[in-house]
Amino acid sequence: MIQTKVLLDESEIPTHWYNVVSDFPNPPAPPLGPDGQPIGPEALAPLFPMALIEQEVSAERWIEIPEEVREIYQMWRPSPLYRAHRLEKALGTPAKIFYKYEGVSPAGSHKPNTAVAQAYYNKQAGITKLTTETGAGQWGCSLALAGQMFGIDVRVFMVKVSYDQKPFRRSMMRTWGADVFASPSNLTNAGRSILADDPDSPGSLGIAISEAVEEAASRDDTNYALGSVLNHVLLHQTVIGQEAQKQFASIGEYPDMIFAPCGGGSNFGGVAFPFFADKAAGKDVRLVAVEPTSCPTLTRGHYAYDFGDTLGMTPLLLQYTLGHDFIPPSIHAGGLRYHGDSALVSQMYKEGLIEAVAVPQIATFEAGVTFARSEGIVPAPESNHAIRAVIDEALRCKESAEEKTLFFNLSGHGHFDMASYDKYFAGELVDYEYPEEEIERALHNLPKVAVG
Ligand SMILES: *Cc1c(COP(=O)(O)O)cnc(C)c1O
């Protein structure tokens, strides 16, 4: 009998998060303030507790995970590593395919790994309320869950198009005690200014971030929490890759290529960064971020300083960006709609340390259905991007008779995304290449900062 699941004992939950900056060939580009000068930690203090700000700028290789956070991780961690025998067979590939399944968390994705840590540090700092944005609802659910565990009130600005299309994620957030508002809302200046220009605005992550940041910045008892993009978020997610390293070691395997869907970069960083430590030490492993052709941030965006939100309230980060005023095409069903990308992931891509590919929407659902019909698990539409890229690679291995070991992060399940699957089955999804004119246009609206 060949093994299907590789499981670790709870005692093997990592004790530290791994900071990829310690293996960077060049120091990370600093965040800049409105004057174009690097900001100090105090600039972030209205939004984040000092412990998280320190993690944001840390170059320490290992950061200890607080005991209380590890105890909550025990509810679903270590997550299983699966060998996808049935998918391999369905594809007739000589490649070995493995996946780490993060859908076992209560919220159904990798996002609680950081939500719990962020709620913990805010609680320690005496914060009683957190604001945040959410797109498809995965992050809002994760923070609602974490807030509930630490007795912190959570207020979620949910991108309006998703608020209308994903009523059950809304219900889940409310079940965990969070307040949820459609964004743009009339609760903030940011929301009101967008609505004044376009009363029917479908919203975007950038707009929802502006609303959440405005509210957090204007109240002492309130902080803001972000579900991806920032260095400390990617740091917290490195429990995924560290567990996977132990799981591979326990069966005497090691991946040749690692794939993850890439929106803001947190699940990619989470799974790939610990393996980058091996790569920096000389190991041959390829790390591939997979994004949609409708929001091709890494593969077609500009490498430039840009805001994290639409209204320009955040510090500037050097990143691949489609422009902070990007509004994703509403026909796109599969998440991964943020205009920018993690500064760490962006710098690694710029320096050729990692790879990126973009895949079209219909092919991602086709891959997800192939996966569900062989492996059983119905993947989140975001995860389908990685599955598409893995299947493509496995089919190339079939052509070339190569026995590569392929590994991907199955970042979540799709149980609350079945409306998107229904659209796929009804033939209502379309492929969409983000137009070149729009990418050009974004260039002109970028804040004017010289990249030195
Ligand atoms: C949020 C999410 C992603 C992508 O976000 P990253 O910030 O790039 O990690 C991928 N998969 C699932 C299931 C998600 O919820």
Coordinates of C-alpha atoms and ligand atoms in Angstrom, one line a residue:
M1 CA 0.0 0.0 0.0
I2 CA 1.5 3.4 -0.9
Q3 CA 0.9 6.1 1.6
T4 CA -1.7 8.8 0.8
K5 CA -1.6 11.1 3.8
V6 CA 1.6 12.2 5.6
L7 CA 0.6 13.3 9.1
L8 CA 2.7 15.0 11.8
D9 CA 2.1 14.9 15.6
E10 CA 0.8 18.0 17.3
S11 CA 4.2 18.3 19.0
E12 CA 5.7 19.0 15.6
I13 CA 3.8 22.2 15.0
P14 CA 6.6 24.7 14.3
T15 CA 7.9 26.7 17.4
H16 CA 9.1 29.6 15.3
W17 CA 8.2 31.5 12.1
Y18 CA 10.9 31.7 9.5
N19 CA 11.8 35.2 8.2
V20 CA 12.9 34.9 4.5
V21 CA 14.6 38.3 4.7
S22 CA 17.5 36.6 6.5
D23 CA 18.3 34.7 3.3
F24 CA 17.8 37.7 0.9
P25 CA 20.8 38.5 -1.3
N26 CA 19.8 42.2 -1.1
P27 CA 18.0 44.0 1.7
P28 CA 14.3 44.6 1.3
A29 CA 13.3 48.0 -0.2
P30 CA 11.9 50.2 2.6
P31 CA 8.3 51.5 2.7
L32 CA 8.1 55.2 2.0
G33 CA 6.0 58.0 3.4
P34 CA 4.0 60.6 1.4
D35 CA 7.2 62.7 1.1
G36 CA 9.1 59.8 -0.6
Q37 CA 11.3 59.2 2.5
P38 CA 11.6 55.9 4.3
I39 CA 9.1 55.7 7.1
G40 CA 9.9 54.8 10.7
P41 CA 7.9 52.3 12.8
E42 CA 5.9 55.1 14.4
A43 CA 4.2 55.8 11.0
L44 CA 2.5 52.4 11.3
A45 CA 1.6 52.7 15.0
P46 CA -1.9 54.1 14.5
L47 CA -2.8 50.8 12.7
F48 CA -0.7 48.0 14.2
P49 CA 0.6 46.9 17.6
M50 CA 4.4 47.3 18.1
A51 CA 5.0 43.6 18.1
L52 CA 3.7 43.2 14.6
I53 CA 5.5 46.4 13.4
E54 CA 8.8 44.9 14.7
Q55 CA 8.1 41.7 12.8
E56 CA 7.3 43.8 9.7
V57 CA 10.9 45.2 9.7
S58 CA 12.7 42.4 11.3
A59 CA 15.8 40.7 9.8
E60 CA 15.9 38.0 12.5
R61 CA 15.9 34.5 11.0
W62 CA 13.5 32.9 13.5
I63 CA 10.7 34.5 15.5
E64 CA 9.2 32.6 18.3
I65 CA 5.5 31.6 18.0
P66 CA 3.7 32.5 21.3
E67 CA 2.5 29.5 23.2
E68 CA -1.2 30.7 23.1
V69 CA -1.0 30.9 19.3
R70 CA 0.5 27.4 19.0
E71 CA -2.3 26.1 21.3
I72 CA -4.9 27.5 18.9
Y73 CA -2.9 26.2 15.9
Q74 CA -3.5 22.7 17.5
M75 CA -7.1 22.9 16.5
W76 CA -6.2 22.2 12.9
R77 CA -2.4 22.0 12.6
P78 CA -0.3 20.2 11.5
S79 CA -2.2 20.1 8.3
P80 CA -2.0 17.0 6.2
L81 CA 0.4 16.5 3.2
Y82 CA -1.3 14.3 0.6
R83 CA 0.1 12.3 -2.3
A84 CA -2.3 12.8 -5.2
H85 CA -2.2 9.2 -6.5
R86 CA -5.6 9.4 -8.0
L87 CA -4.9 12.6 -9.9
E88 CA -1.5 11.2 -11.1
K89 CA -3.4 8.2 -12.5
A90 CA -6.1 10.3 -14.1
L91 CA -3.5 12.3 -15.9
G92 CA -1.3 9.3 -16.7
T93 CA 1.7 11.2 -15.6
P94 CA 5.0 9.8 -14.3
A95 CA 5.3 12.9 -12.1
K96 CA 4.7 12.5 -8.4
I97 CA 2.2 15.1 -7.1
F98 CA 1.8 16.2 -3.5
Y99 CA -0.3 18.9 -1.9
K100 CA -0.6 20.4 1.5
Y101 CA -4.2 20.9 2.5
E102 CA -5.0 24.1 4.4
G103 CA -8.8 23.7 4.0
V104 CA -8.8 21.8 7.4
S105 CA -8.8 25.1 9.3
P106 CA -12.2 26.2 10.8
A107 CA -12.5 29.0 8.2
G108 CA -11.5 26.6 5.4
S109 CA -8.3 28.2 4.2
H110 CA -4.7 29.1 5.3
K111 CA -5.7 32.6 6.5
P112 CA -6.4 31.7 10.2
N113 CA -2.6 31.0 10.5
T114 CA -2.0 34.8 10.5
A115 CA -5.5 35.9 11.8
V116 CA -4.9 34.1 15.1
A117 CA -1.4 35.6 15.5
Q118 CA -2.6 39.1 14.7
A119 CA -5.5 38.9 17.1
Y120 CA -3.1 37.7 19.8
Y121 CA -0.7 40.6 19.5
N122 CA -3.5 43.2 19.3
K123 CA -5.1 41.7 22.4
Q124 CA -1.7 41.9 24.2
A125 CA -1.5 45.6 23.2
G126 CA -4.9 46.3 24.7
I127 CA -6.8 46.7 21.5
T128 CA -10.5 46.0 21.7
K129 CA -11.6 46.3 18.1
L130 CA -10.1 45.3 14.7
T131 CA -11.2 46.6 11.3
T132 CA -10.5 44.8 8.0
E133 CA -11.5 44.3 4.4
T134 CA -12.4 41.1 2.7
G135 CA -13.0 40.2 -0.9
A136 CA -14.4 36.7 -1.3
G137 CA -14.9 36.6 2.5
Q138 CA -12.1 34.2 3.4
W139 CA -10.1 36.7 5.3
G140 CA -13.1 38.3 7.0
C141 CA -14.1 34.8 8.2
S142 CA -10.6 34.1 9.5
L143 CA -10.4 37.4 11.4
A144 CA -13.9 37.0 12.7
L145 CA -12.9 33.5 14.1
A146 CA -9.7 34.8 15.6
G147 CA -11.3 37.9 17.1
Q148 CA -13.9 35.7 18.7
M149 CA -11.2 33.6 20.3
F150 CA -9.5 36.6 21.9
G151 CA -12.6 38.6 22.7
I152 CA -11.9 41.4 20.1
D153 CA -14.7 43.0 18.1
V154 CA -14.3 42.7 14.4
R155 CA -15.7 45.0 11.8
V156 CA -15.4 43.8 8.2
F157 CA -15.7 45.9 5.0
M158 CA -16.7 43.4 2.3
V159 CA -16.3 44.2 -1.4
K160 CA -19.8 44.9 -2.5
V161 CA -19.9 42.6 -5.5
S162 CA -18.9 39.7 -3.1
Y163 CA -21.2 40.8 -0.4
D164 CA -24.1 40.4 -2.8
Q165 CA -22.7 37.2 -4.4
K166 CA -21.4 35.3 -1.4
P167 CA -24.1 35.6 1.3
F168 CA -22.9 32.5 3.2
R169 CA -19.5 33.8 3.9
R170 CA -21.3 36.8 5.4
S171 CA -23.3 34.5 7.5
M172 CA -20.2 32.7 8.7
M173 CA -18.6 36.0 9.8
R174 CA -21.7 36.9 11.7
T175 CA -21.8 33.5 13.3
W176 CA -18.3 34.2 14.7
G177 CA -19.6 37.6 16.0
A178 CA -18.3 40.0 13.4
D179 CA -20.1 43.1 11.9
V180 CA -20.1 43.0 8.1
F181 CA -20.7 46.0 5.8
A182 CA -20.8 46.2 2.0
S183 CA -18.0 48.4 0.7
P184 CA -18.1 51.2 -0.5
S185 CA -20.2 52.0 2.5
N186 CA -21.5 55.4 3.8
L187 CA -19.7 54.8 7.1
T188 CA -16.4 56.4 6.1
N189 CA -15.2 59.4 4.2
A190 CA -13.4 57.1 1.8
G191 CA -16.6 55.1 1.1
R192 CA -18.7 58.2 0.7
S193 CA -16.3 59.8 -1.8
I194 CA -16.3 56.7 -4.0
L195 CA -20.1 56.5 -3.8
A196 CA -20.4 60.2 -4.8
D197 CA -18.5 59.5 -8.0
D198 CA -20.1 56.1 -8.7
P199 CA -23.2 55.2 -6.7
D200 CA -23.2 51.7 -8.3
S201 CA -19.5 51.0 -7.6
P202 CA -19.0 47.2 -7.3
G203 CA -16.2 48.0 -4.8
S204 CA -12.6 46.6 -4.8
L205 CA -10.2 45.4 -2.2
G206 CA -8.3 48.7 -2.5
I207 CA -11.5 50.7 -1.6
A208 CA -12.4 48.4 1.3
I209 CA -8.8 48.8 2.6
S210 CA -9.2 52.6 2.5
E211 CA -12.4 52.3 4.6
A212 CA -11.0 49.9 7.1
V213 CA -7.7 51.9 7.5
E214 CA -9.6 55.2 7.9
E215 CA -11.7 53.8 10.7
A216 CA -8.7 52.2 12.5
A217 CA -6.5 55.3 12.2
S218 CA -9.2 57.5 13.7
R219 CA -9.7 55.5 16.9
D220 CA -7.3 54.6 19.7
D221 CA -9.0 51.4 20.7
T222 CA -9.1 50.2 17.1
N223 CA -6.4 48.6 14.9
Y224 CA -6.4 47.4 11.4
A225 CA -5.6 43.8 10.3
L226 CA -4.5 42.8 6.8
G227 CA -4.9 39.2 5.5
S228 CA -2.0 39.2 3.0
V229 CA 0.7 41.3 1.4
L230 CA 2.6 42.6 4.5
N231 CA 5.8 41.0 5.7
H232 CA 4.4 39.9 9.1
V233 CA 1.5 38.1 7.4
L234 CA 3.8 36.1 5.1
L235 CA 6.0 35.4 8.1
H236 CA 3.1 33.8 10.1
Q237 CA 2.2 31.6 7.1
T238 CA 5.6 29.9 7.1
V239 CA 4.2 27.2 9.4
I240 CA 2.9 25.7 6.2
G241 CA 6.2 25.2 4.4
Q242 CA 8.1 24.2 7.6
E243 CA 5.6 21.4 8.3
A244 CA 5.8 20.3 4.6
Q245 CA 9.6 20.1 4.9
K246 CA 9.2 17.7 7.8
Q247 CA 6.6 15.7 6.0
F248 CA 8.7 15.3 2.9
A249 CA 11.7 14.3 5.0
S250 CA 9.7 11.7 6.8
I251 CA 9.0 9.9 3.5
G252 CA 12.4 10.5 1.9
E253 CA 11.0 12.8 -0.8
Y254 CA 11.7 16.4 -1.8
P255 CA 9.9 18.6 -4.4
D256 CA 11.5 19.7 -7.6
M257 CA 8.8 22.4 -8.1
I258 CA 6.5 24.2 -5.7
F259 CA 3.3 26.0 -6.8
A260 CA 0.9 28.2 -5.0
P261 CA -1.9 30.6 -6.0
C262 CA -0.8 34.2 -5.7
G263 CA -3.0 37.1 -4.8
G264 CA -1.2 39.1 -2.2
G265 CA 1.4 36.4 -1.8
S266 CA 0.7 35.0 1.7
N267 CA 0.0 31.4 0.9
F268 CA 2.7 31.4 -1.7
G269 CA 5.2 32.9 0.8
G270 CA 3.9 30.5 3.5
V271 CA 4.6 27.4 1.5
A272 CA 7.6 28.5 -0.5
F273 CA 9.7 30.7 1.8
P274 CA 11.0 27.8 4.1
F275 CA 12.0 26.0 0.9
F276 CA 13.8 29.2 -0.3
A277 CA 16.0 28.7 2.7
D278 CA 17.1 25.4 1.2
K279 CA 17.5 27.0 -2.2
A280 CA 19.7 29.8 -0.7
A281 CA 21.8 27.0 0.8
G282 CA 22.3 25.4 -2.6
K283 CA 19.3 23.1 -3.1
D284 CA 17.7 22.9 -6.5
V285 CA 14.0 23.7 -6.1
R286 CA 11.8 25.9 -8.3
L287 CA 9.2 28.2 -6.7
V288 CA 6.2 29.2 -8.9
A289 CA 3.5 31.8 -8.1
V290 CA 0.3 31.3 -10.1
E291 CA -2.0 34.2 -10.8
P292 CA -5.0 34.9 -13.1
T293 CA -4.6 36.4 -16.6
S294 CA -7.4 38.9 -15.5
C295 CA -5.2 40.3 -12.7
P296 CA -1.7 39.6 -13.8
T297 CA 0.2 41.5 -11.2
L298 CA 3.6 39.8 -11.2
T299 CA 3.7 38.7 -14.9
R300 CA 2.5 42.0 -16.4
G301 CA 2.4 44.7 -13.7
H302 CA 4.9 47.5 -13.2
Y303 CA 7.6 47.2 -10.5
A304 CA 7.1 50.5 -8.8
Y305 CA 6.3 52.2 -5.5
D306 CA 2.5 52.2 -5.1
F307 CA -0.1 52.5 -2.4
G308 CA -1.8 49.5 -0.8
D309 CA -5.2 51.1 -1.1
T310 CA -7.3 53.0 -3.6
L311 CA -7.5 56.4 -1.9
G312 CA -3.7 56.5 -1.2
M313 CA -3.8 56.4 2.6
T314 CA -1.2 53.7 3.2
P315 CA 2.6 54.0 3.0
L316 CA 4.2 53.3 -0.4
L317 CA 5.6 49.8 -1.0
L318 CA 7.9 48.7 -3.8
Q319 CA 5.9 46.0 -5.5
Y320 CA 4.5 44.7 -8.8
T321 CA 1.3 46.6 -9.3
L322 CA -1.5 47.1 -11.8
G323 CA -2.2 50.5 -10.2
H324 CA -3.9 51.3 -6.8
D325 CA -7.0 52.4 -8.8
F326 CA -7.3 49.0 -10.4
I327 CA -10.9 47.7 -10.4
P328 CA -11.0 44.0 -11.2
P329 CA -13.3 42.8 -14.0
S330 CA -16.5 41.7 -12.3
I331 CA -16.6 38.7 -14.6
H332 CA -13.7 37.2 -12.7
A333 CA -15.0 34.5 -10.3
G334 CA -11.9 33.2 -8.7
G335 CA -10.5 35.6 -6.1
L336 CA -6.8 36.8 -6.4
R337 CA -8.0 40.3 -7.4
Y338 CA -5.6 42.5 -5.5
H339 CA -3.9 45.2 -7.6
G340 CA -0.5 44.7 -6.0
D341 CA 1.6 42.0 -4.4
S342 CA 3.8 41.4 -1.4
A343 CA 7.0 43.5 -1.4
L344 CA 9.0 40.4 -0.5
V345 CA 7.5 38.2 -3.2
S346 CA 7.8 41.1 -5.7
Q347 CA 11.5 41.6 -4.9
M348 CA 12.2 37.9 -5.2
Y349 CA 10.5 37.8 -8.6
K350 CA 12.4 41.0 -9.7
E351 CA 15.7 39.3 -8.7
G352 CA 14.9 36.1 -10.5
L353 CA 14.7 34.0 -7.3
I354 CA 11.2 32.8 -7.9
E355 CA 9.0 32.3 -11.0
A356 CA 5.4 33.3 -11.9
V357 CA 2.8 32.2 -14.5
A358 CA -0.7 33.5 -15.3
V359 CA -3.5 31.1 -16.2
P360 CA -7.0 31.9 -17.7
Q361 CA -10.1 31.4 -15.6
I362 CA -11.9 28.6 -17.5
A363 CA -8.9 26.4 -17.5
T364 CA -8.6 26.9 -13.7
F365 CA -12.1 25.6 -13.1
E366 CA -11.5 22.7 -15.5
A367 CA -8.4 21.8 -13.4
G368 CA -10.4 22.1 -10.2
V369 CA -13.1 19.8 -11.4
T370 CA -10.5 17.3 -12.6
F371 CA -9.0 17.5 -9.1
A372 CA -12.4 17.1 -7.3
R373 CA -13.2 14.1 -9.5
S374 CA -9.9 12.3 -8.7
E375 CA -8.9 13.5 -5.2
G376 CA -12.4 14.2 -3.9
I377 CA -11.7 17.6 -2.3
V378 CA -13.5 20.5 -4.0
P379 CA -10.8 23.2 -4.1
A380 CA -11.3 27.0 -3.6
P381 CA -11.3 28.8 -7.0
E382 CA -8.0 30.5 -5.9
S383 CA -6.4 27.1 -5.3
N384 CA -7.5 26.0 -8.8
H385 CA -4.9 28.4 -10.2
A386 CA -2.1 26.3 -8.7
I387 CA -3.8 23.1 -9.7
R388 CA -3.9 24.3 -13.3
A389 CA -0.2 25.0 -13.3
V390 CA 0.6 21.6 -11.6
I391 CA -1.5 19.7 -14.1
D392 CA 0.1 21.5 -17.0
E393 CA 3.6 20.6 -15.6
A394 CA 2.5 17.0 -14.9
L395 CA 1.3 16.7 -18.6
R396 CA 4.7 18.1 -19.8
C397 CA 6.3 15.4 -17.6
K398 CA 4.1 12.8 -19.4
E399 CA 5.4 14.0 -22.8
S400 CA 9.0 14.0 -21.7
A401 CA 8.7 10.9 -19.4
E402 CA 10.2 12.9 -16.5
E403 CA 9.5 11.7 -12.9
K404 CA 9.5 15.2 -11.4
T405 CA 8.1 15.7 -7.9
L406 CA 5.5 18.5 -7.9
F407 CA 4.1 20.1 -4.8
F408 CA 1.4 22.6 -4.4
N409 CA -0.5 24.4 -1.6
L410 CA -4.2 23.5 -1.6
S411 CA -4.9 26.8 0.1
G412 CA -8.6 26.1 0.9
H413 CA -11.8 24.3 0.0
G414 CA -14.5 25.7 -2.3
H415 CA -17.6 24.8 -0.2
F416 CA -18.7 28.4 -0.2
D417 CA -17.8 29.1 -3.8
M418 CA -20.2 26.7 -5.5
A419 CA -22.0 29.6 -7.3
S420 CA -18.7 30.1 -9.2
Y421 CA -18.6 26.4 -10.0
D422 CA -22.2 26.6 -11.2
K423 CA -21.3 29.4 -13.5
Y424 CA -18.5 27.3 -14.9
F425 CA -20.9 24.3 -15.5
A426 CA -23.4 26.6 -17.1
G427 CA -20.8 27.9 -19.5
E428 CA -21.2 31.4 -18.2
L429 CA -17.5 32.0 -17.3
V430 CA -15.3 33.8 -19.9
D431 CA -11.6 34.2 -20.2
Y432 CA -10.3 37.7 -19.9
E433 CA -6.8 39.0 -20.6
Y434 CA -6.3 42.2 -18.8
P435 CA -5.9 44.8 -21.6
E436 CA -2.5 46.4 -22.4
E437 CA -4.0 49.9 -22.5
E438 CA -5.1 49.5 -18.8
I439 CA -1.6 48.4 -17.8
E440 CA -0.2 51.5 -19.6
R441 CA -2.8 53.8 -18.0
A442 CA -1.9 52.5 -14.6
L443 CA 1.7 53.7 -15.1
H444 CA 0.5 57.3 -15.4
N445 CA -1.4 57.2 -12.1
L446 CA 1.4 55.7 -10.0
P447 CA 2.8 58.0 -7.3
K448 CA 5.9 59.8 -8.6
V449 CA 8.8 58.2 -6.7
A450 CA 12.2 57.5 -8.1
V451 CA 13.2 53.8 -7.7
G452 CA 16.8 54.0 -6.8
Ligands
LIG1 C1 -6.9 34.5 0.1 C2 -6.7 33.2 -0.5 C3 -5.7 32.9 -1.5 C4 -4.8 34.0 -2.0 O1 -4.3 34.9 -1.2 P1 -2.7 35.1 -0.9 O2 -2.7 36.4 -0.2 O3 -2.0 35.2 -2.2 O4 -2.3 34.0 -0.1 C5 -5.6 31.7 -2.0 N1 -6.4 30.7 -1.7 C6 -7.4 30.9 -0.8 C7 -8.3 29.7 -0.4 C8 -7.6 32.1 -0.2 O5 -8.5 32.2 0.8

